[in-house]
Amino acid sequence: MQVIITSLTAFTEHTLHRVLAKRKTTVFTSRNKHAFWKDQLRTEIGLLLTEKMLLNMGMNENALHTLTRNTYGKPLLPDAKVDFNISHSGNLVVAVCSHIKHVGIDLEQNRSIDISEYESFFHPKEWALLSLSNSEKIFFDIWTKKESLLKTKGLGFQTDLSSINIFDENETKYHFHSIPIPDYSCTICSTFPPKEVRVSYYSTEQELLNEMV
């Protein structure tokens, strides 16, 4: 399983044009128009990282033109054995790719929130832990597990989030793997126990684009 983390802290609006020029296909691109360039940059870098990882796994470049989304919006390659997923929050973009299906990833920047406002999004067993701890770190850790699980299942936020319980014993076929990132919570969910998770990190435009051959 391969994970790439990219920090956008040093990136500029000109980076967006360079990223778009590096993209291998325009078939699979941003679904939504963004009011701010950095929002579009997050999305496009996620797609660029996905293309890179798929090519690294031996996918033919022509296969990239078959990239699509399921009815809930999850990106996929029809009939391919590989699976992948993207997430972004704050100044980071993360992408995961695996030779084995299925995987999902979620990233959330840890920040100050009123936890009580989110009770309706959690299963009672999850909420019992959250209300007891009243910890924003635990909140985001549970949230990224919930969202990565949804992504692994190929579901979207149309799903009643309170019906998803990450502590449910019936969900034991799903495995969670946390990626330690300061000030962030990041979780991979998969239908298999990951034997190896290789993490690469890019912090400058040069590091990122030099790798995108």
mmCIF file of C-alpha atoms in Angstrom:
data_model
loop_
_atom_site.group_PDB
_atom_site.id
_atom_site.type_symbol
_atom_site.label_atom_id
_atom_site.label_comp_id
_atom_site.label_asym_id
_atom_site.label_seq_id
_atom_site.Cartn_x
_atom_site.Cartn_y
_atom_site.Cartn_z
ATOM 1 C CA MET A 1 0.000 0.000 0.000
ATOM 2 C CA GLN A 2 1.402 3.389 -0.991
ATOM 3 C CA VAL A 3 0.570 6.738 0.631
ATOM 4 C CA ILE A 4 1.714 10.162 -0.569
ATOM 5 C CA ILE A 5 1.377 13.272 1.602
ATOM 6 C CA THR A 6 1.831 16.708 0.064
ATOM 7 C CA SER A 7 2.077 19.968 2.002
ATOM 8 C CA LEU A 8 0.764 23.032 0.163
ATOM 9 C CA THR A 9 2.280 25.542 2.581
ATOM 10 C CA ALA A 10 4.895 26.789 0.103
ATOM 11 C CA PHE A 11 2.740 26.465 -3.018
ATOM 12 C CA THR A 12 1.455 29.443 -5.032
ATOM 13 C CA GLU A 13 -1.321 30.044 -7.556
ATOM 14 C CA HIS A 14 1.206 29.377 -10.341
ATOM 15 C CA THR A 15 1.577 25.840 -8.990
ATOM 16 C CA LEU A 16 -2.010 25.124 -10.055
ATOM 17 C CA HIS A 17 -1.187 25.783 -13.725
ATOM 18 C CA ARG A 18 1.909 23.579 -13.509
ATOM 19 C CA VAL A 19 -0.059 20.783 -11.849
ATOM 20 C CA LEU A 20 -2.750 20.951 -14.544
ATOM 21 C CA ALA A 21 -0.015 20.719 -17.198
ATOM 22 C CA LYS A 22 1.350 17.566 -15.543
ATOM 23 C CA ARG A 23 -2.002 15.772 -15.424
ATOM 24 C CA LYS A 24 -2.145 12.751 -17.741
ATOM 25 C CA THR A 25 -5.854 12.944 -18.450
ATOM 26 C CA THR A 26 -8.637 15.498 -18.383
ATOM 27 C CA VAL A 27 -11.346 12.835 -18.334
ATOM 28 C CA PHE A 28 -11.129 12.513 -14.577
ATOM 29 C CA THR A 29 -10.921 16.026 -13.189
ATOM 30 C CA SER A 30 -12.506 18.357 -10.679
ATOM 31 C CA ARG A 31 -16.280 17.946 -10.574
ATOM 32 C CA ASN A 32 -16.911 21.301 -8.954
ATOM 33 C CA LYS A 33 -15.858 24.837 -9.741
ATOM 34 C CA HIS A 34 -13.865 26.386 -6.920
ATOM 35 C CA ALA A 35 -14.077 29.995 -5.835
ATOM 36 C CA PHE A 36 -10.458 29.963 -4.641
ATOM 37 C CA TRP A 37 -7.395 28.665 -6.463
ATOM 38 C CA LYS A 38 -6.097 26.788 -3.422
ATOM 39 C CA ASP A 39 -9.288 24.726 -3.216
ATOM 40 C CA GLN A 40 -8.856 23.657 -6.836
ATOM 41 C CA LEU A 41 -5.154 23.027 -6.224
ATOM 42 C CA ARG A 42 -5.969 20.577 -3.402
ATOM 43 C CA THR A 43 -8.301 18.647 -5.693
ATOM 44 C CA GLU A 44 -5.967 18.608 -8.694
ATOM 45 C CA ILE A 45 -2.935 17.550 -6.652
ATOM 46 C CA GLY A 46 -4.958 14.668 -5.251
ATOM 47 C CA LEU A 47 -5.779 13.559 -8.784
ATOM 48 C CA LEU A 48 -2.168 14.018 -9.902
ATOM 49 C CA LEU A 49 -0.931 11.876 -7.009
ATOM 50 C CA THR A 50 -3.481 9.211 -7.924
ATOM 51 C CA GLU A 51 -2.246 9.111 -11.512
ATOM 52 C CA LYS A 52 1.356 8.801 -10.329
ATOM 53 C CA MET A 53 0.614 5.931 -7.959
ATOM 54 C CA LEU A 54 -1.459 4.035 -10.520
ATOM 55 C CA LEU A 55 1.325 4.320 -13.086
ATOM 56 C CA ASN A 56 3.850 3.205 -10.439
ATOM 57 C CA MET A 57 1.707 0.102 -9.929
ATOM 58 C CA GLY A 58 2.015 -0.792 -13.579
ATOM 59 C CA MET A 59 -1.251 0.586 -14.908
ATOM 60 C CA ASN A 60 -1.186 1.526 -18.571
ATOM 61 C CA GLU A 61 -1.512 5.258 -19.186
ATOM 62 C CA ASN A 62 -4.476 4.565 -21.459
ATOM 63 C CA ALA A 63 -6.268 3.015 -18.479
ATOM 64 C CA LEU A 64 -6.252 6.403 -16.775
ATOM 65 C CA HIS A 65 -8.784 7.576 -19.338
ATOM 66 C CA THR A 66 -11.290 5.093 -17.928
ATOM 67 C CA LEU A 67 -11.176 6.663 -14.469
ATOM 68 C CA THR A 68 -14.674 7.393 -13.235
ATOM 69 C CA ARG A 69 -16.757 7.662 -10.071
ATOM 70 C CA ASN A 70 -19.424 5.469 -8.537
ATOM 71 C CA THR A 71 -22.908 6.789 -7.770
ATOM 72 C CA TYR A 72 -21.690 8.165 -4.433
ATOM 73 C CA GLY A 73 -18.754 9.991 -5.994
ATOM 74 C CA LYS A 74 -15.904 7.641 -5.053
ATOM 75 C CA PRO A 75 -13.192 7.574 -7.786
ATOM 76 C CA LEU A 76 -12.506 4.168 -9.303
ATOM 77 C CA LEU A 77 -11.036 2.265 -12.226
ATOM 78 C CA PRO A 78 -13.660 -0.104 -13.656
ATOM 79 C CA ASP A 79 -12.598 -3.780 -13.717
ATOM 80 C CA ALA A 80 -9.179 -3.004 -12.199
ATOM 81 C CA LYS A 81 -7.829 -4.877 -9.185
ATOM 82 C CA VAL A 82 -6.226 -1.755 -7.721
ATOM 83 C CA ASP A 83 -8.041 0.712 -5.505
ATOM 84 C CA PHE A 84 -7.240 4.250 -4.439
ATOM 85 C CA ASN A 85 -8.599 7.238 -2.551
ATOM 86 C CA ILE A 86 -7.856 10.920 -1.880
ATOM 87 C CA SER A 87 -8.442 13.341 0.985
ATOM 88 C CA HIS A 88 -7.365 16.848 1.894
ATOM 89 C CA SER A 89 -7.663 19.216 4.832
ATOM 90 C CA GLY A 90 -5.863 22.377 5.839
ATOM 91 C CA ASN A 91 -2.587 22.564 3.937
ATOM 92 C CA LEU A 92 -2.231 18.818 3.295
ATOM 93 C CA VAL A 93 -3.336 16.454 0.534
ATOM 94 C CA VAL A 94 -3.088 12.686 1.005
ATOM 95 C CA ALA A 95 -3.602 9.853 -1.459
ATOM 96 C CA VAL A 96 -3.534 6.078 -0.995
ATOM 97 C CA CYS A 97 -3.258 3.311 -3.575
ATOM 98 C CA SER A 98 -3.338 -0.453 -3.128
ATOM 99 C CA HIS A 99 -2.983 -3.591 -5.248
ATOM 100 C CA ILE A 100 -5.803 -5.051 -3.152
ATOM 101 C CA LYS A 101 -9.341 -3.712 -2.948
ATOM 102 C CA HIS A 102 -10.833 -1.888 -1.094
ATOM 103 C CA VAL A 103 -9.272 1.192 0.575
ATOM 104 C CA GLY A 104 -10.364 4.585 1.825
ATOM 105 C CA ILE A 105 -8.485 7.437 3.459
ATOM 106 C CA ASP A 106 -9.563 10.489 5.412
ATOM 107 C CA LEU A 107 -7.568 13.461 6.694
ATOM 108 C CA GLU A 108 -8.728 16.133 9.140
ATOM 109 C CA GLN A 109 -6.784 19.047 10.551
ATOM 110 C CA ASN A 110 -7.145 19.076 14.334
ATOM 111 C CA ARG A 111 -8.813 22.312 15.397
ATOM 112 C CA SER A 112 -10.990 23.812 18.096
ATOM 113 C CA ILE A 113 -14.669 22.793 17.775
ATOM 114 C CA ASP A 114 -17.762 22.460 19.929
ATOM 115 C CA ILE A 115 -18.054 18.660 20.057
ATOM 116 C CA SER A 116 -21.617 18.817 21.381
ATOM 117 C CA GLU A 117 -22.854 20.153 18.027
ATOM 118 C CA TYR A 118 -21.958 16.868 16.286
ATOM 119 C CA GLU A 119 -23.824 14.315 18.398
ATOM 120 C CA SER A 120 -26.280 13.473 15.571
ATOM 121 C CA PHE A 121 -23.382 12.306 13.355
ATOM 122 C CA PHE A 122 -22.211 9.580 15.738
ATOM 123 C CA HIS A 123 -23.451 6.170 16.773
ATOM 124 C CA PRO A 124 -24.451 6.068 20.483
ATOM 125 C CA LYS A 125 -21.438 3.847 21.311
ATOM 126 C CA GLU A 126 -19.079 6.291 19.595
ATOM 127 C CA TRP A 127 -20.746 9.234 21.283
ATOM 128 C CA ALA A 128 -20.415 7.592 24.701
ATOM 129 C CA LEU A 129 -16.633 7.631 24.288
ATOM 130 C CA LEU A 130 -16.577 11.159 22.886
ATOM 131 C CA SER A 131 -18.786 12.669 25.566
ATOM 132 C CA LEU A 132 -16.732 10.959 28.257
ATOM 133 C CA SER A 133 -13.386 12.144 26.912
ATOM 134 C CA ASN A 134 -14.520 15.512 25.514
ATOM 135 C CA SER A 135 -11.303 15.390 23.490
ATOM 136 C CA GLU A 136 -11.027 17.109 20.110
ATOM 137 C CA LYS A 137 -8.163 14.759 19.177
ATOM 138 C CA ILE A 138 -10.334 11.696 19.853
ATOM 139 C CA PHE A 139 -13.176 13.384 17.942
ATOM 140 C CA PHE A 140 -11.071 13.722 14.802
ATOM 141 C CA ASP A 141 -9.570 10.258 15.208
ATOM 142 C CA ILE A 142 -13.066 8.719 15.299
ATOM 143 C CA TRP A 143 -14.300 10.986 12.515
ATOM 144 C CA THR A 144 -11.494 9.967 10.146
ATOM 145 C CA LYS A 145 -12.176 6.310 10.901
ATOM 146 C CA LYS A 146 -15.873 6.786 10.115
ATOM 147 C CA GLU A 147 -15.236 8.626 6.873
ATOM 148 C CA SER A 148 -12.473 6.275 5.697
ATOM 149 C CA LEU A 149 -14.840 3.363 6.402
ATOM 150 C CA LEU A 150 -17.557 5.015 4.315
ATOM 151 C CA LYS A 151 -15.081 5.512 1.480
ATOM 152 C CA THR A 152 -13.893 1.905 1.662
ATOM 153 C CA LYS A 153 -17.491 0.759 1.393
ATOM 154 C CA GLY A 154 -17.975 3.087 -1.570
ATOM 155 C CA LEU A 155 -20.648 5.076 0.252
ATOM 156 C CA GLY A 156 -21.176 8.805 0.538
ATOM 157 C CA PHE A 157 -22.525 11.305 3.042
ATOM 158 C CA GLN A 158 -26.031 10.423 1.914
ATOM 159 C CA THR A 159 -25.533 7.602 4.424
ATOM 160 C CA ASP A 160 -26.848 8.185 7.933
ATOM 161 C CA LEU A 161 -23.546 8.628 9.770
ATOM 162 C CA SER A 162 -25.108 7.754 13.119
ATOM 163 C CA SER A 163 -25.792 4.260 11.758
ATOM 164 C CA ILE A 164 -22.063 3.661 11.236
ATOM 165 C CA ASN A 165 -20.302 2.328 14.324
ATOM 166 C CA ILE A 166 -16.544 1.847 14.060
ATOM 167 C CA PHE A 167 -16.655 -0.254 17.240
ATOM 168 C CA ASP A 168 -19.211 -2.690 15.797
ATOM 169 C CA GLU A 169 -17.895 -6.264 15.900
ATOM 170 C CA ASN A 170 -19.686 -6.905 12.586
ATOM 171 C CA GLU A 171 -17.216 -4.483 10.990
ATOM 172 C CA THR A 172 -14.206 -6.645 11.863
ATOM 173 C CA LYS A 173 -13.556 -7.338 8.175
ATOM 174 C CA TYR A 174 -12.389 -3.727 7.960
ATOM 175 C CA HIS A 175 -8.958 -2.692 9.225
ATOM 176 C CA PHE A 176 -7.861 0.787 10.341
ATOM 177 C CA HIS A 177 -4.337 2.147 10.048
ATOM 178 C CA SER A 178 -3.418 5.583 11.406
ATOM 179 C CA ILE A 179 -0.808 7.754 9.698
ATOM 180 C CA PRO A 180 0.918 9.957 12.332
ATOM 181 C CA ILE A 181 0.946 13.580 11.166
ATOM 182 C CA PRO A 182 1.463 16.457 13.642
ATOM 183 C CA ASP A 183 -1.741 18.500 14.160
ATOM 184 C CA TYR A 184 -3.781 16.164 11.914
ATOM 185 C CA SER A 185 -5.742 12.944 12.174
ATOM 186 C CA CYS A 186 -5.336 10.605 9.207
ATOM 187 C CA THR A 187 -6.788 7.106 8.911
ATOM 188 C CA ILE A 188 -6.687 4.439 6.208
ATOM 189 C CA CYS A 189 -9.442 1.841 6.164
ATOM 190 C CA SER A 190 -9.066 -1.363 4.142
ATOM 191 C CA THR A 191 -10.730 -4.730 3.666
ATOM 192 C CA PHE A 192 -7.393 -6.407 4.382
ATOM 193 C CA PRO A 193 -4.694 -6.016 7.041
ATOM 194 C CA PRO A 194 -1.992 -3.846 5.451
ATOM 195 C CA LYS A 195 1.336 -5.655 5.604
ATOM 196 C CA GLU A 196 3.325 -2.619 4.525
ATOM 197 C CA VAL A 197 2.405 1.045 4.233
ATOM 198 C CA ARG A 198 4.976 3.081 2.307
ATOM 199 C CA VAL A 199 4.667 6.813 2.956
ATOM 200 C CA SER A 200 6.224 9.517 0.773
ATOM 201 C CA TYR A 201 6.148 13.210 1.647
ATOM 202 C CA TYR A 202 6.466 16.262 -0.614
ATOM 203 C CA SER A 203 6.743 19.769 0.813
ATOM 204 C CA THR A 204 7.787 21.844 -2.208
ATOM 205 C CA GLU A 205 6.535 22.300 -5.739
ATOM 206 C CA GLN A 206 9.890 21.101 -7.098
ATOM 207 C CA GLU A 207 9.769 17.875 -5.068
ATOM 208 C CA LEU A 208 6.243 17.159 -6.235
ATOM 209 C CA LEU A 209 6.520 17.985 -9.924
ATOM 210 C CA ASN A 210 9.964 16.445 -10.426
ATOM 211 C CA GLU A 211 8.422 13.107 -9.441
ATOM 212 C CA MET A 212 5.549 13.476 -11.917
ATOM 213 C CA VAL A 213 7.168 12.185 -15.112
#
